[in-house]
Short mmCIF file of C-alpha atoms in Angstrom, two decimals:
data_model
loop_
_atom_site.label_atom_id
_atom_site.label_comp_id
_atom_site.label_asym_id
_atom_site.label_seq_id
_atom_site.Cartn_x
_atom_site.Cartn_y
_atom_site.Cartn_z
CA UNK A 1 -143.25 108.15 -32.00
CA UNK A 2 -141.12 104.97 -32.79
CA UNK A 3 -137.12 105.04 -32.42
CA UNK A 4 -136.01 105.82 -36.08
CA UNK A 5 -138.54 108.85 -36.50
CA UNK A 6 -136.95 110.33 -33.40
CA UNK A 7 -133.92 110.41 -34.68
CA UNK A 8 -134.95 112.30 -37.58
CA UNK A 9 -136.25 114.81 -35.27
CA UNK A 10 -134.45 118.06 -36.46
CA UNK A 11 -134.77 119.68 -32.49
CA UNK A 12 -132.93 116.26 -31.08
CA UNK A 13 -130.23 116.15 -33.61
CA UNK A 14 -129.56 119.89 -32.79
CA UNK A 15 -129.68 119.22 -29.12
CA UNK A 16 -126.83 115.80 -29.37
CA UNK A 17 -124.80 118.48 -31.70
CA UNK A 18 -125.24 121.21 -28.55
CA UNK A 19 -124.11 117.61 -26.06
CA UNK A 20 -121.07 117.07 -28.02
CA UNK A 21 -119.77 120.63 -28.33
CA UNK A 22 -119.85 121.03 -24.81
CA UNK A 23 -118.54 117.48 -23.84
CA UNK A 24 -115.67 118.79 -26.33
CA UNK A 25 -115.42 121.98 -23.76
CA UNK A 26 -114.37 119.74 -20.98
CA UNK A 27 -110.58 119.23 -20.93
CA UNK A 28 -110.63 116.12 -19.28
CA UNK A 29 -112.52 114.06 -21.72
CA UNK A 30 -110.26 116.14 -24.54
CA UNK A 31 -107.42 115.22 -22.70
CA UNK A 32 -108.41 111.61 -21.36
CA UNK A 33 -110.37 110.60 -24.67
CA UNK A 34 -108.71 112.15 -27.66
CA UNK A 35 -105.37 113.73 -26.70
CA UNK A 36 -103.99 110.95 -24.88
CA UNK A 37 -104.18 108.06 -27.00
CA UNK A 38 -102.67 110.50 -30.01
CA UNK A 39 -99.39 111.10 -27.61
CA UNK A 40 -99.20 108.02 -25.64
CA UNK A 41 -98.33 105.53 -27.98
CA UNK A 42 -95.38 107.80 -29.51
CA UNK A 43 -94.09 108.75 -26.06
CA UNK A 44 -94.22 105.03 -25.32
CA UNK A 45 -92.14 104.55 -28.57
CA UNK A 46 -89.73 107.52 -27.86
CA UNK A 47 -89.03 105.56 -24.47
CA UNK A 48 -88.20 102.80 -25.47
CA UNK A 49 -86.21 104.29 -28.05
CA UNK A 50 -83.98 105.76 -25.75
CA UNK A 51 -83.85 102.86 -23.34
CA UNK A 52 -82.80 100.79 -26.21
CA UNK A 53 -80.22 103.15 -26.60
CA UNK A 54 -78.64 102.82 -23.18
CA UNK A 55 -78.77 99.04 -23.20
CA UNK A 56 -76.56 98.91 -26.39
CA UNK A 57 -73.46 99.08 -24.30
CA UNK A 58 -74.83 96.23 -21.86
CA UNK A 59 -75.51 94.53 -25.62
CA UNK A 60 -72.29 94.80 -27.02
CA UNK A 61 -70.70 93.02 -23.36
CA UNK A 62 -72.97 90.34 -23.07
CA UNK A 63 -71.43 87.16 -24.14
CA UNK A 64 -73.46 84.67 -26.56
CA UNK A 65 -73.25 81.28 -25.80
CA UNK A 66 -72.89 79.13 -29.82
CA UNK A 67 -72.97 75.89 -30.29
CA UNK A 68 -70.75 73.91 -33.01
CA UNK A 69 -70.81 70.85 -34.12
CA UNK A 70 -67.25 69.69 -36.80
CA UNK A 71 -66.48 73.00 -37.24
CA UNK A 72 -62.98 73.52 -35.33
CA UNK A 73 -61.90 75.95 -38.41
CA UNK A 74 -64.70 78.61 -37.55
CA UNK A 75 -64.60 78.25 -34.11
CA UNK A 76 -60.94 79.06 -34.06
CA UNK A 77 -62.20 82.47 -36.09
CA UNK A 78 -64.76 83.31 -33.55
CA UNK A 79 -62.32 83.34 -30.61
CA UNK A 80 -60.54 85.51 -32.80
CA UNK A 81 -63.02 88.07 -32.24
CA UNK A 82 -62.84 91.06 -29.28
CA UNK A 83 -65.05 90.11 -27.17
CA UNK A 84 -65.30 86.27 -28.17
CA UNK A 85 -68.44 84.55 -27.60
CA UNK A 86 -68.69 80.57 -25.81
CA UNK A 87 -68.39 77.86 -27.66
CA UNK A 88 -69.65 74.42 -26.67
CA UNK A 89 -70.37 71.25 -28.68
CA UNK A 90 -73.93 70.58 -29.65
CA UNK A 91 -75.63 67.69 -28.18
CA UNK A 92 -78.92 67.18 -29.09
CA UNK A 93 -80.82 68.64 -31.97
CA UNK A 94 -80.49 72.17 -32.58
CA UNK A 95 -84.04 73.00 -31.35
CA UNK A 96 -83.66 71.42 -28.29
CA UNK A 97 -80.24 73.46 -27.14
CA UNK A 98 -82.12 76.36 -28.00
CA UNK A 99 -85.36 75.97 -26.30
CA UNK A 100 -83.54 74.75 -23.11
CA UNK A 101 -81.50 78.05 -23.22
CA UNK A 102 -77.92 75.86 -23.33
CA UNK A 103 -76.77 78.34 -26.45
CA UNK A 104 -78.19 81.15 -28.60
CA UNK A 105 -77.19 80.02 -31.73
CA UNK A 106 -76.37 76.50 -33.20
CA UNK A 107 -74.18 76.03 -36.08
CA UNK A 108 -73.93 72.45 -38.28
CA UNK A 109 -73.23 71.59 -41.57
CA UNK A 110 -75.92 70.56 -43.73
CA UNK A 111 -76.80 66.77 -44.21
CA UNK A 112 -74.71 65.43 -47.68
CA UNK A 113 -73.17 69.26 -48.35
CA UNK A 114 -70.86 71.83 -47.03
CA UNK A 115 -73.86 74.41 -47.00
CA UNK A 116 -73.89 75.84 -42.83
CA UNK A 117 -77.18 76.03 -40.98
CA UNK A 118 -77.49 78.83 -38.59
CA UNK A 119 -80.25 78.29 -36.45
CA UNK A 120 -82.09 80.84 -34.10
CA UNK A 121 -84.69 81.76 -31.58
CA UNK A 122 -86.42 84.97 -32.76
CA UNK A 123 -88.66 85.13 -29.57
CA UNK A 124 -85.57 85.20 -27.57
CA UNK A 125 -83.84 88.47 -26.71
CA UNK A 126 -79.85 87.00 -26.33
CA UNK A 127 -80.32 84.45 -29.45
CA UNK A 128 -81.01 87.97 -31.53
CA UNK A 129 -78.29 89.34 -30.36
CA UNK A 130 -76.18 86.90 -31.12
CA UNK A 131 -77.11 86.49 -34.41
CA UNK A 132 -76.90 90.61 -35.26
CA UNK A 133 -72.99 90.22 -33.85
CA UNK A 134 -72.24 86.89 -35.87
CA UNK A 135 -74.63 86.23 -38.15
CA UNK A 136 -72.26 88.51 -40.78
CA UNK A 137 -68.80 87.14 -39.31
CA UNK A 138 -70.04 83.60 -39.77
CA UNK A 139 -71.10 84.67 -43.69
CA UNK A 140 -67.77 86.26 -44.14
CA UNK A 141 -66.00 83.51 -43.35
CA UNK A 142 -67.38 81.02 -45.03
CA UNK A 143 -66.96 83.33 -48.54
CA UNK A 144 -62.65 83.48 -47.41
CA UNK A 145 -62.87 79.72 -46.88
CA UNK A 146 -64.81 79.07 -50.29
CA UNK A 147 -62.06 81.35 -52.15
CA UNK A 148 -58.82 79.22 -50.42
CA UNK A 149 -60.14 76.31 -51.15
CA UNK A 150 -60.48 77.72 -54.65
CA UNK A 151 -56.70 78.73 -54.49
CA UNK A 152 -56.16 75.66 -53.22
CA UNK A 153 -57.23 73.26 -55.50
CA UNK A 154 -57.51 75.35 -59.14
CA UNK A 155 -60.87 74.46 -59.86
CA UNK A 156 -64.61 75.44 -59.59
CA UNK A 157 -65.55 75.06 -55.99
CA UNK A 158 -68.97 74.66 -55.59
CA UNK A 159 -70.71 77.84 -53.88
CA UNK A 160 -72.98 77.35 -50.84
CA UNK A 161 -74.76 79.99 -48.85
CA UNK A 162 -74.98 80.35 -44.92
CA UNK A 163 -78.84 79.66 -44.20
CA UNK A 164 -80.61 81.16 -40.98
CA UNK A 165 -83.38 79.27 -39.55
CA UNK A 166 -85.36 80.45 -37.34
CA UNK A 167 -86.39 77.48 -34.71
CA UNK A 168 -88.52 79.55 -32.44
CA UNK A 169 -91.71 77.30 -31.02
CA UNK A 170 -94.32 79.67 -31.73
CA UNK A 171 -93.10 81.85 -34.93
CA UNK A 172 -96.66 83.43 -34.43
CA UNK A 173 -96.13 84.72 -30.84
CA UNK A 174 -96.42 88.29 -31.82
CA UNK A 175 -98.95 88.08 -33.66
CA UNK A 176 -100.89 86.26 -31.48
CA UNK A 177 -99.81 88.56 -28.49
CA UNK A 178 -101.06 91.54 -30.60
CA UNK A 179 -104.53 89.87 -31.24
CA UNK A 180 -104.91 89.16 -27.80
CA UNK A 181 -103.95 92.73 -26.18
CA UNK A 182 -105.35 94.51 -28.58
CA UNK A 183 -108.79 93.63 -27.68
CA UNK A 184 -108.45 94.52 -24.06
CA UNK A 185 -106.89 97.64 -24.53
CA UNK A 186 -109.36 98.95 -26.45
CA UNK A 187 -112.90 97.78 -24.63
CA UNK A 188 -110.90 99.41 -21.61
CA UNK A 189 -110.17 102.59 -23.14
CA UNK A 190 -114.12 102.61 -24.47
CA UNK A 191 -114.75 102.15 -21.02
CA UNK A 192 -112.58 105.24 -19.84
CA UNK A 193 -114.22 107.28 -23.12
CA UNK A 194 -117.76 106.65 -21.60
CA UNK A 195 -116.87 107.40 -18.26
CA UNK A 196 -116.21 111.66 -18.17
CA UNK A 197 -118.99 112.61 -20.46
CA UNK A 198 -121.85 110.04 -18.94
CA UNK A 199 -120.83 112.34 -15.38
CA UNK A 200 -120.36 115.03 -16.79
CA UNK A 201 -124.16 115.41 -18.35
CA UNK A 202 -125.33 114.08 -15.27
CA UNK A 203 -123.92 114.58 -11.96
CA UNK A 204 -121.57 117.63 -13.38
CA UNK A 205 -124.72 119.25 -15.14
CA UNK A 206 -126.51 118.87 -11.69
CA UNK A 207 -123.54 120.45 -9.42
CA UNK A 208 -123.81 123.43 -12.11
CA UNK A 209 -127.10 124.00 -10.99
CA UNK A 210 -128.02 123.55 -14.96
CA UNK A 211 -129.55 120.48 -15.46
CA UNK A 212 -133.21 121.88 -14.88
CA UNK A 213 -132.17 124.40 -17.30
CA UNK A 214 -131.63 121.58 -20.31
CA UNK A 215 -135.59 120.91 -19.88
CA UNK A 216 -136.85 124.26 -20.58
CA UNK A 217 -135.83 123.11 -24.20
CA UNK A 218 -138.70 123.01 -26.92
CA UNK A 219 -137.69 119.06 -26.22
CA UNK A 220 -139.49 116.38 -24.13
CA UNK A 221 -137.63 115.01 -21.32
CA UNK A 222 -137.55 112.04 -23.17
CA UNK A 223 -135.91 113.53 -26.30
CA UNK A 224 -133.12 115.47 -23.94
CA UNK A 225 -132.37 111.80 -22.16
CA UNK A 226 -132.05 110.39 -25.58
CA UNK A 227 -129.76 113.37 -26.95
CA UNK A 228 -127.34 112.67 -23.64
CA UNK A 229 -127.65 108.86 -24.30
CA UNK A 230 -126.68 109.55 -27.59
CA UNK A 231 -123.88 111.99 -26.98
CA UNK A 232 -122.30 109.82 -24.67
CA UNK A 233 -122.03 106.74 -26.96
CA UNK A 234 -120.56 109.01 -29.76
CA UNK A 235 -117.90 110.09 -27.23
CA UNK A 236 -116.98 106.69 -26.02
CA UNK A 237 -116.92 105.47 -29.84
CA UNK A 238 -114.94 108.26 -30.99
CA UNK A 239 -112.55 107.39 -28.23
CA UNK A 240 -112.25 103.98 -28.94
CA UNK A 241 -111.28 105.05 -33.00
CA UNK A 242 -108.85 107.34 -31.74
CA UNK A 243 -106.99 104.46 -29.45
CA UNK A 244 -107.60 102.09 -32.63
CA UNK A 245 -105.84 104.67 -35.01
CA UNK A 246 -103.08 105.53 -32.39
CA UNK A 247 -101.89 102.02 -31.96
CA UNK A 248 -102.25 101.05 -35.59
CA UNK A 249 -100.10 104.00 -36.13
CA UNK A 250 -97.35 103.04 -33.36
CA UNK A 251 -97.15 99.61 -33.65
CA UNK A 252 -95.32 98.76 -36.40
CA UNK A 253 -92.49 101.15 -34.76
CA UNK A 254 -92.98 99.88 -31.45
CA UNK A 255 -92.55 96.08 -32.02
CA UNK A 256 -89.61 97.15 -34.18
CA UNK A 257 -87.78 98.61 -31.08
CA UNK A 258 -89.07 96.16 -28.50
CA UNK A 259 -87.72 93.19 -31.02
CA UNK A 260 -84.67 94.96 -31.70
CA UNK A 261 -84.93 95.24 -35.32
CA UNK A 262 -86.76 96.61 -38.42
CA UNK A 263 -89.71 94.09 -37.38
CA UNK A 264 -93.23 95.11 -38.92
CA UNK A 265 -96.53 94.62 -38.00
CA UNK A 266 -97.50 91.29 -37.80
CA UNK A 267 -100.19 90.49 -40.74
CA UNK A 268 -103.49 90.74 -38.71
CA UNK A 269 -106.76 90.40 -40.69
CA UNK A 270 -106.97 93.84 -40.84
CA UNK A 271 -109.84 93.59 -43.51
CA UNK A 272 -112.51 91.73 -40.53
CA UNK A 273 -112.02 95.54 -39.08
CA UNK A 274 -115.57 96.40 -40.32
CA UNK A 275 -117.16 93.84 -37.63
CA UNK A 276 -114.68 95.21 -34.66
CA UNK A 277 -116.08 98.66 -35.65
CA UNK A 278 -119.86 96.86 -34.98
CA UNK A 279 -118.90 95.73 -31.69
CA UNK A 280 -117.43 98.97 -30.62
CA UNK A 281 -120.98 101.19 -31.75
CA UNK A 282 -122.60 98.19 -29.30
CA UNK A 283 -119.58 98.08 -26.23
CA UNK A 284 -119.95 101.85 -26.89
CA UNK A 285 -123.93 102.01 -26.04
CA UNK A 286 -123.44 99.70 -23.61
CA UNK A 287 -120.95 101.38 -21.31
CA UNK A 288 -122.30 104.92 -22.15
CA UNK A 289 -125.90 103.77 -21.04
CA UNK A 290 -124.77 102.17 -17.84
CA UNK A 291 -122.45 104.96 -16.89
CA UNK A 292 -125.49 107.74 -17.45
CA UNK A 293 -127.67 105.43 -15.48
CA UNK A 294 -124.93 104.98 -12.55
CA UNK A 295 -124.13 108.83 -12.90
CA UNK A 296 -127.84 110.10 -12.62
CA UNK A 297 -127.86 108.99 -8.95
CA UNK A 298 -125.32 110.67 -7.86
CA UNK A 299 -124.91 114.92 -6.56
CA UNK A 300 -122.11 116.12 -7.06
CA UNK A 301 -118.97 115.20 -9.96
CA UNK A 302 -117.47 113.22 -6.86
CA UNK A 303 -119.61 111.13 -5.88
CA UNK A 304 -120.38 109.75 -9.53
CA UNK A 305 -116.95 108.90 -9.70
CA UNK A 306 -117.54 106.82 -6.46
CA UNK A 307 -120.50 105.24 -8.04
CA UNK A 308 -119.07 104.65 -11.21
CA UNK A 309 -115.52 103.20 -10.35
CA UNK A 310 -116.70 100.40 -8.86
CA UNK A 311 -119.03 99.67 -11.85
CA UNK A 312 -116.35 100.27 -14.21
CA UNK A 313 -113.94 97.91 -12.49
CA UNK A 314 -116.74 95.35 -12.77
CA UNK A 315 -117.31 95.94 -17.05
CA UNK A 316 -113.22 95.30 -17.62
CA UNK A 317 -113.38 91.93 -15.65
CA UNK A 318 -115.35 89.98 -18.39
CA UNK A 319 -112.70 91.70 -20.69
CA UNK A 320 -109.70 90.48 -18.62
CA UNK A 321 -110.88 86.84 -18.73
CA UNK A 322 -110.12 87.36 -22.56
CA UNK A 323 -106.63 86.44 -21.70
CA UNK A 324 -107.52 83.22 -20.45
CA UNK A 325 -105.35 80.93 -22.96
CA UNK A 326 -108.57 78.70 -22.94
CA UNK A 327 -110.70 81.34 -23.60
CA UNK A 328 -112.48 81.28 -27.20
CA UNK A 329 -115.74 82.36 -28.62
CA UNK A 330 -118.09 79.39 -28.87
CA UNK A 331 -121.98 78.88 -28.33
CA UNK A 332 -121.69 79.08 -24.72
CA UNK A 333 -119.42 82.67 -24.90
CA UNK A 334 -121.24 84.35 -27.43
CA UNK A 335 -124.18 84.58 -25.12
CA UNK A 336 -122.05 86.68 -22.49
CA UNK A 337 -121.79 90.70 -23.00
CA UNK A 338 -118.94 91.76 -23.34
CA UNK A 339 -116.79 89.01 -22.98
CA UNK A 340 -118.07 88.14 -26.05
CA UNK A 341 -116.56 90.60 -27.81
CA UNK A 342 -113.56 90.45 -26.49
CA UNK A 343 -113.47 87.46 -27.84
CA UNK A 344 -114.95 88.17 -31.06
CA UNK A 345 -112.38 91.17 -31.51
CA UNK A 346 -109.61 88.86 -31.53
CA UNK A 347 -111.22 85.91 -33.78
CA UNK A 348 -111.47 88.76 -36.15
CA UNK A 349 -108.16 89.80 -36.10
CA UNK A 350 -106.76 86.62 -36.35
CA UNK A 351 -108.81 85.62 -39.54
CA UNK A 352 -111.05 82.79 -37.25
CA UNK A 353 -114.36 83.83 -38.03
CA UNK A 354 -116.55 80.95 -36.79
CA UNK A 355 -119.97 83.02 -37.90
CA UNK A 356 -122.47 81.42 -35.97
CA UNK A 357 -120.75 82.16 -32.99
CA UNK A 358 -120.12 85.69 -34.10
CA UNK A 359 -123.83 86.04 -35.06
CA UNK A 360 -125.10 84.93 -31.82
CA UNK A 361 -122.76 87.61 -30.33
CA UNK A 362 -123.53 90.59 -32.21
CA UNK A 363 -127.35 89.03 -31.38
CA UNK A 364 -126.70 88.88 -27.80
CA UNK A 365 -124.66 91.92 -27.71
CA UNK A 366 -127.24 93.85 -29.55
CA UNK A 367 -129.98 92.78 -27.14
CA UNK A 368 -128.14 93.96 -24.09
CA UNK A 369 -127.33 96.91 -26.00
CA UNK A 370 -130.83 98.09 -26.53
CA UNK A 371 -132.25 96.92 -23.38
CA UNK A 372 -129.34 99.34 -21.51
CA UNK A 373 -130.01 101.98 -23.99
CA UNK A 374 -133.70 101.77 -23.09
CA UNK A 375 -133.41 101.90 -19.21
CA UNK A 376 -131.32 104.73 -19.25
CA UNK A 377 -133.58 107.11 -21.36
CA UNK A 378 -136.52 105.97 -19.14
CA UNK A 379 -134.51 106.92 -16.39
CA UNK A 380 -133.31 109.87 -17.43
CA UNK A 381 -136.79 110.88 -18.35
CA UNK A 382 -138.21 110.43 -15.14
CA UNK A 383 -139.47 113.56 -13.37
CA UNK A 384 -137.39 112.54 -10.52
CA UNK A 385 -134.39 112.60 -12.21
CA UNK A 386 -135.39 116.44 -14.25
CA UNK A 387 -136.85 117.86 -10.94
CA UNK A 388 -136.05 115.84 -7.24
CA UNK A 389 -133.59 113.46 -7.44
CA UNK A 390 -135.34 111.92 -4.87
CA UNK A 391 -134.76 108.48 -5.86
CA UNK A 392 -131.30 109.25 -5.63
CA UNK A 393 -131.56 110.42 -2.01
CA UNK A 394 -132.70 107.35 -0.79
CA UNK A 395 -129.98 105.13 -2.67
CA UNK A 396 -127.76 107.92 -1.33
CA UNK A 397 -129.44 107.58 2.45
CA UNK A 398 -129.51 103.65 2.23
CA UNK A 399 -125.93 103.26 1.05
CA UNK A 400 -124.47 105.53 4.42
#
């Protein structure tokens, strides 16, 4: 019977439904796989919420450093102020006092007009706050000065508005930080969604004493391996939505308090999200095969966590090396599971799309995929997995 035919199989669709509802019984994948991610990201929000909150005092004492440059009129106003901030003259361009941290904000007049540039480093926590505290003085006094001069002289005085620049180096940073965490996160929490259900329908259906039970089933033992393979992916991919929708849900709210503002969420290519769906289904096999495979050699619940830990550790490596700044999916990196879609995932987010590269990926992802898949139901469908275990005894016997 080929592979699609099977799945049509009315018995095996019944018995993955039967999988899943009792998968669903065991609190720790609800808890670690769906209720988690759902409360995580908001309690992570709600702290920093209320650490915010008791850093606005240390805020309000900290005293901004500005640089001026012809402006004695304004900085006699801002020493006016309770508490005043430092004022030195600017040497150098503006960019250059700011990246070498010598003052949050730099204030100049415009070349050829009276118009003031305020310029500011959004990536920098004291240059923010510097510009919430004086950003509004600054515009307040230059609309007193504009009507005394008008007083002053009896005719129309030209108006001129402050304007804020924003001379961060990388005005992408978030955005880029986003597409680059984003990707990790989430092949790690696939891996941690594959994990409790692959033991649990192996080792944990063995400690029950149950597992021979699941083959007295009008099934074959290869259909029942197939239904557990099956299950397993499902779970890890429905974990992996669940973290996806949970962070798409806190972000925007998260980066608003961690910036200190009303900041949204930076414009990812949200629309490529169809192709990090495709890598997830594949990650998703991938993980939940391996996972069933390590977990059908072990006895008991605890000793497929000692089998599978180490294992585990070993699938987020490829995934860490994502945040290698050199790191990018070419012809060489497609070719590496895994990693490649690490890498993939954040191409696609960031709108990069190189499509050969990402073809040869979702090829050489695929190919892993099925050749996992296909190990573990032949595994799982050997008699010494239904009946002995006695495979697993000598692993067991060689590894003490």
């Amino acid at each position: 019977m080929s592979m699609p035919s099977q799945f049509l199989n009315p018995s095996l669709r019944v018995y993955c439904a039967k999988e899943l509802r009792s998968l669903l019984r065991d609190r720790n994948i609800v808890v670690y796989g769906l209720l988690l991610p759902l409360f995580l990201y908001p309690l992570l929000l709600f702290s920093i919420s209320e650490l915010r909150q008791l850093t606005t005092g240390m805020r309000e004492r900290m005293e901004p450093t500005i640089a001026m440059q012809g402006l004695p009129e304004l900085e006699t106003h801002l020493h006016e102020l309770v508490p005043p901030p430092r004022t030195l003259p600017l040497t150098g361009g503006a960019g250059e006092a700011l990246e070498r941290g010598a003052a949050d904000l730099v204030i100049v007049r415009a070349a050829g007009s009276e118009r003031l540039v305020v310029s500011h480093d959004s990536t920098s926590g004291p240059s923010r706050i510097a510009l919430e505290r004086f950003g509004p003085v600054i515009e307040a006094w230059r609309r007193q000065a504009e009507r005394e001069e008008l007083v002053r002289q009896r005719k129309w005085v030209e108006r001129s508005d402050v304007v804020f620049v924003d001379a961060s180096v990388e005005t992408n940073s978030t955005r880029e930080l986003l597409a680059t965490l984003l990707p990790l996160i989430l092949i790690i929490m696939c891996t941690f969604g594959a994990t409790w259900p692959a033991i649990e329908l192996t080792a944990g259906e063995r400690e029950r004493s149950c597992a021979e039970t699941t083959f007295l089933l009008p099934l074959s033992r290869h259909d029942v391996a197939l239904g557990k393979t099956i299950a397993v992916t499902a779970a890890a991919f429905t974990s992996l939505c669940v973290h996806l929708f949970a962070m798409l849900v806190a972000a925007g709210p998260l980066l608003a308090q961690i910036r200190g503002g009303a900041s949204a969420l930076p414009s990812l290519a949200w629309t490529t999200l169809p192709i990090v769906l495709c890598y997830g289904v594949l990650l998703s096999i991938v993980f939940g095969a391996i996972f069933l495979l390590v977990g059908s050699y072990a006895k008991t619940f605890r000793e497929a966590q000692a089998f599978v830990t180490p294992v585990q550790l070993v699938m987020m490596l490829p995934a860490m090396l994502t945040l290698l700044p050199s790191a990018e999916l070419d012809a060489t990196t497609a070719w590496i599971p895994v990693y490649n879609a690490g890498l993939a995932f954040r191409a696609a987010l960031l709108g990069n799309i190189d499509l050969t590269a990402t073809a040869t990926s979702l090829a050489s992802l695929s190919l892993c995929a099925l050749l996992c898949f296909r190990t573990t139901v032949r595994r799982l469908s050997d008699t010494a997995f239904a009946l002995g275990f006695a495979d697993g005894d000598r692993l067991r016997e060689r590894w003490s």
